Short mmCIF file of C-alpha atoms in Angstrom, two decimals:
data_model
loop_
_atom_site.label_atom_id
_atom_site.label_comp_id
_atom_site.label_asym_id
_atom_site.label_seq_id
_atom_site.Cartn_x
_atom_site.Cartn_y
_atom_site.Cartn_z
CA UNK A 3 -0.21 -0.18 0.23
CA UNK A 4 1.28 3.55 -0.94
CA UNK A 5 2.16 5.95 1.79
CA UNK A 6 0.31 9.31 1.43
CA UNK A 7 1.21 12.38 3.18
CA UNK A 8 -0.45 15.83 3.49
CA UNK A 9 -0.80 18.83 5.75
CA UNK A 10 -4.21 18.40 7.76
CA UNK A 11 -5.41 21.44 9.90
CA UNK A 12 -1.90 22.55 10.15
CA UNK A 13 -0.06 19.50 10.91
CA UNK A 14 1.51 16.88 9.08
CA UNK A 15 -0.71 13.61 8.40
CA UNK A 16 0.39 10.33 6.51
CA UNK A 17 -0.53 6.79 6.20
CA UNK A 18 -0.42 3.43 4.12
CA UNK A 19 -3.71 3.63 2.22
CA UNK A 20 -5.19 1.50 -0.81
CA UNK A 21 -5.37 3.12 -4.22
CA UNK A 22 -8.93 3.42 -4.13
CA UNK A 23 -9.06 5.44 -0.78
CA UNK A 24 -11.12 8.52 -0.72
CA UNK A 25 -10.13 11.78 0.70
CA UNK A 26 -13.05 11.83 2.98
CA UNK A 27 -12.44 8.18 4.41
CA UNK A 28 -8.43 9.32 4.75
CA UNK A 29 -9.82 11.95 6.87
CA UNK A 30 -12.43 10.23 8.77
CA UNK A 31 -11.20 6.84 9.21
CA UNK A 32 -7.28 7.23 9.23
CA UNK A 33 -7.16 10.52 10.79
CA UNK A 34 -10.17 10.55 12.99
CA UNK A 35 -11.77 14.01 12.31
CA UNK A 36 -15.50 12.87 11.93
CA UNK A 37 -16.59 16.30 11.10
CA UNK A 38 -16.49 15.81 7.53
CA UNK A 39 -19.61 13.75 6.79
CA UNK A 40 -20.50 11.32 4.21
CA UNK A 41 -24.30 11.80 3.08
CA UNK A 42 -24.66 10.62 -0.19
CA UNK A 43 -21.91 8.85 -1.82
CA UNK A 44 -22.54 10.35 -5.27
CA UNK A 45 -20.95 13.95 -4.75
CA UNK A 46 -24.62 15.37 -4.71
CA UNK A 47 -25.03 16.37 -1.06
CA UNK A 48 -21.85 18.49 -0.13
CA UNK A 49 -21.64 17.49 3.71
CA UNK A 50 -18.04 16.38 2.64
CA UNK A 51 -16.68 19.63 1.69
CA UNK A 52 -13.20 20.40 2.98
CA UNK A 53 -10.67 22.78 1.56
CA UNK A 54 -7.55 21.80 -0.45
CA UNK A 55 -5.03 24.02 -1.08
CA UNK A 56 -7.41 26.84 -0.04
CA UNK A 57 -10.38 25.60 -2.74
CA UNK A 58 -13.80 23.93 -1.41
CA UNK A 59 -13.89 20.19 -2.64
CA UNK A 60 -15.98 17.45 -2.21
CA UNK A 61 -13.83 14.95 -0.57
CA UNK A 62 -15.93 12.21 -1.61
CA UNK A 63 -14.85 12.80 -5.51
CA UNK A 64 -11.00 12.78 -4.64
CA UNK A 65 -8.90 10.24 -3.68
CA UNK A 66 -6.61 10.44 -0.90
CA UNK A 67 -3.51 10.11 -3.07
CA UNK A 68 -4.40 13.13 -5.05
CA UNK A 69 -4.12 15.10 -2.17
CA UNK A 70 -0.52 14.17 -2.08
CA UNK A 71 1.61 16.91 -0.49
CA UNK A 72 -1.67 19.12 -0.41
CA UNK A 73 -2.78 21.73 2.94
CA UNK A 74 -6.00 20.32 3.65
CA UNK A 75 -8.38 22.36 6.25
CA UNK A 76 -11.49 20.37 7.86
CA UNK A 77 -14.32 22.02 9.57
CA UNK A 78 -12.09 21.21 12.60
CA UNK A 79 -9.29 23.45 11.47
CA UNK A 80 -11.44 26.54 11.15
CA UNK A 81 -11.49 27.68 14.70
CA UNK A 82 -8.16 29.52 16.15
CA UNK A 83 -7.19 29.45 19.56
CA UNK A 84 -10.57 28.55 21.01
CA UNK A 85 -12.50 31.17 18.84
CA UNK A 86 -14.93 30.36 16.21
CA UNK A 87 -14.27 31.44 12.56
CA UNK A 88 -16.80 34.16 11.70
CA UNK A 89 -18.96 31.87 9.67
CA UNK A 90 -19.01 29.30 12.36
CA UNK A 91 -20.14 32.16 14.57
CA UNK A 92 -22.81 33.33 12.27
CA UNK A 93 -24.41 29.92 11.71
CA UNK A 94 -24.72 29.78 15.34
CA UNK A 95 -25.86 33.48 15.95
CA UNK A 96 -28.53 33.14 13.08
CA UNK A 97 -29.48 29.55 13.87
CA UNK A 98 -28.18 28.20 10.22
CA UNK A 99 -28.42 24.85 11.22
CA UNK A 100 -30.81 22.31 12.56
CA UNK A 101 -29.76 18.56 12.94
CA UNK A 102 -26.07 19.71 11.99
CA UNK A 103 -25.37 16.88 9.45
CA UNK A 104 -24.88 19.22 6.36
CA UNK A 105 -23.46 22.39 8.40
CA UNK A 106 -19.65 21.48 8.22
CA UNK A 107 -19.93 21.42 4.41
CA UNK A 108 -22.21 24.44 4.35
CA UNK A 109 -19.62 26.49 6.59
CA UNK A 110 -16.77 25.13 4.53
CA UNK A 111 -18.28 26.24 1.20
CA UNK A 112 -19.37 29.43 2.56
CA UNK A 113 -16.00 30.34 3.77
CA UNK A 114 -14.51 29.20 0.34
CA UNK A 115 -17.36 31.49 -1.21
CA UNK A 116 -16.59 34.50 0.85
CA UNK A 117 -12.96 34.48 0.18
CA UNK A 118 -13.61 34.26 -3.77
CA UNK A 119 -16.73 36.55 -3.73
CA UNK A 120 -16.55 39.15 -0.53
CA UNK A 121 -19.27 41.23 -1.60
CA UNK A 122 -22.11 38.62 -1.92
CA UNK A 123 -25.87 38.93 -2.07
CA UNK A 124 -28.23 36.36 -1.31
CA UNK A 125 -28.74 35.44 -5.18
CA UNK A 126 -25.21 34.57 -5.03
CA UNK A 127 -25.44 32.55 -2.04
CA UNK A 128 -28.11 30.56 -3.12
CA UNK A 129 -26.43 29.81 -6.63
CA UNK A 130 -22.95 28.95 -4.65
CA UNK A 131 -24.97 26.59 -2.53
CA UNK A 132 -26.46 24.48 -5.21
CA UNK A 133 -24.09 21.58 -4.43
CA UNK A 134 -24.78 21.31 -0.91
CA UNK A 135 -27.93 19.72 0.36
CA UNK A 136 -29.96 20.66 3.74
CA UNK A 137 -33.13 18.25 4.46
CA UNK A 138 -34.08 20.77 7.70
CA UNK A 139 -33.57 24.17 7.56
CA UNK A 140 -35.13 25.48 4.17
CA UNK A 141 -31.83 27.10 3.73
CA UNK A 142 -33.21 30.59 4.81
CA UNK A 143 -30.72 30.94 8.13
CA UNK A 144 -28.27 29.45 6.22
CA UNK A 145 -28.06 32.22 3.57
CA UNK A 146 -28.74 34.64 6.46
CA UNK A 147 -25.84 33.81 8.33
CA UNK A 148 -23.42 33.65 5.06
CA UNK A 149 -24.46 37.15 4.33
CA UNK A 150 -23.90 38.23 8.00
CA UNK A 151 -20.51 36.59 7.77
CA UNK A 152 -19.77 38.11 4.61
CA UNK A 153 -20.29 41.69 6.22
CA UNK A 154 -18.32 41.07 9.30
CA UNK A 155 -15.35 39.40 7.29
CA UNK A 156 -15.19 42.67 5.01
#
């Protein structure tokens, strides 16, 4: 089995993996970071979104070996020094979650969205969230949280 090495949440990580191991499996099973969820196994739901070299990626669509040498950030890596990331804080403040299953992927998508488009509007947020499914909230508070975080981060 090949060894795959990358940086995850600022720390070096490596393990022997089968060639078919998905990045989401590596993150959850090898590293024990279970905030990244597997929701659909078909890359439709977005629950598995992580950042790979600064870009939001559905980790169920990428082999762990493809992330060799990459900088990975998971939901566990967003908060710094016990302080929630502004998007995490906005989701809490604006109740952008219910069951919480989609929340890590939504937050990781939102962080990347705000980085790329700091002056976003509601229509843009809804368009950008197209690849993330929430079965509980109706998206209203998720959109509200992302817009609030965007304003705060400007």
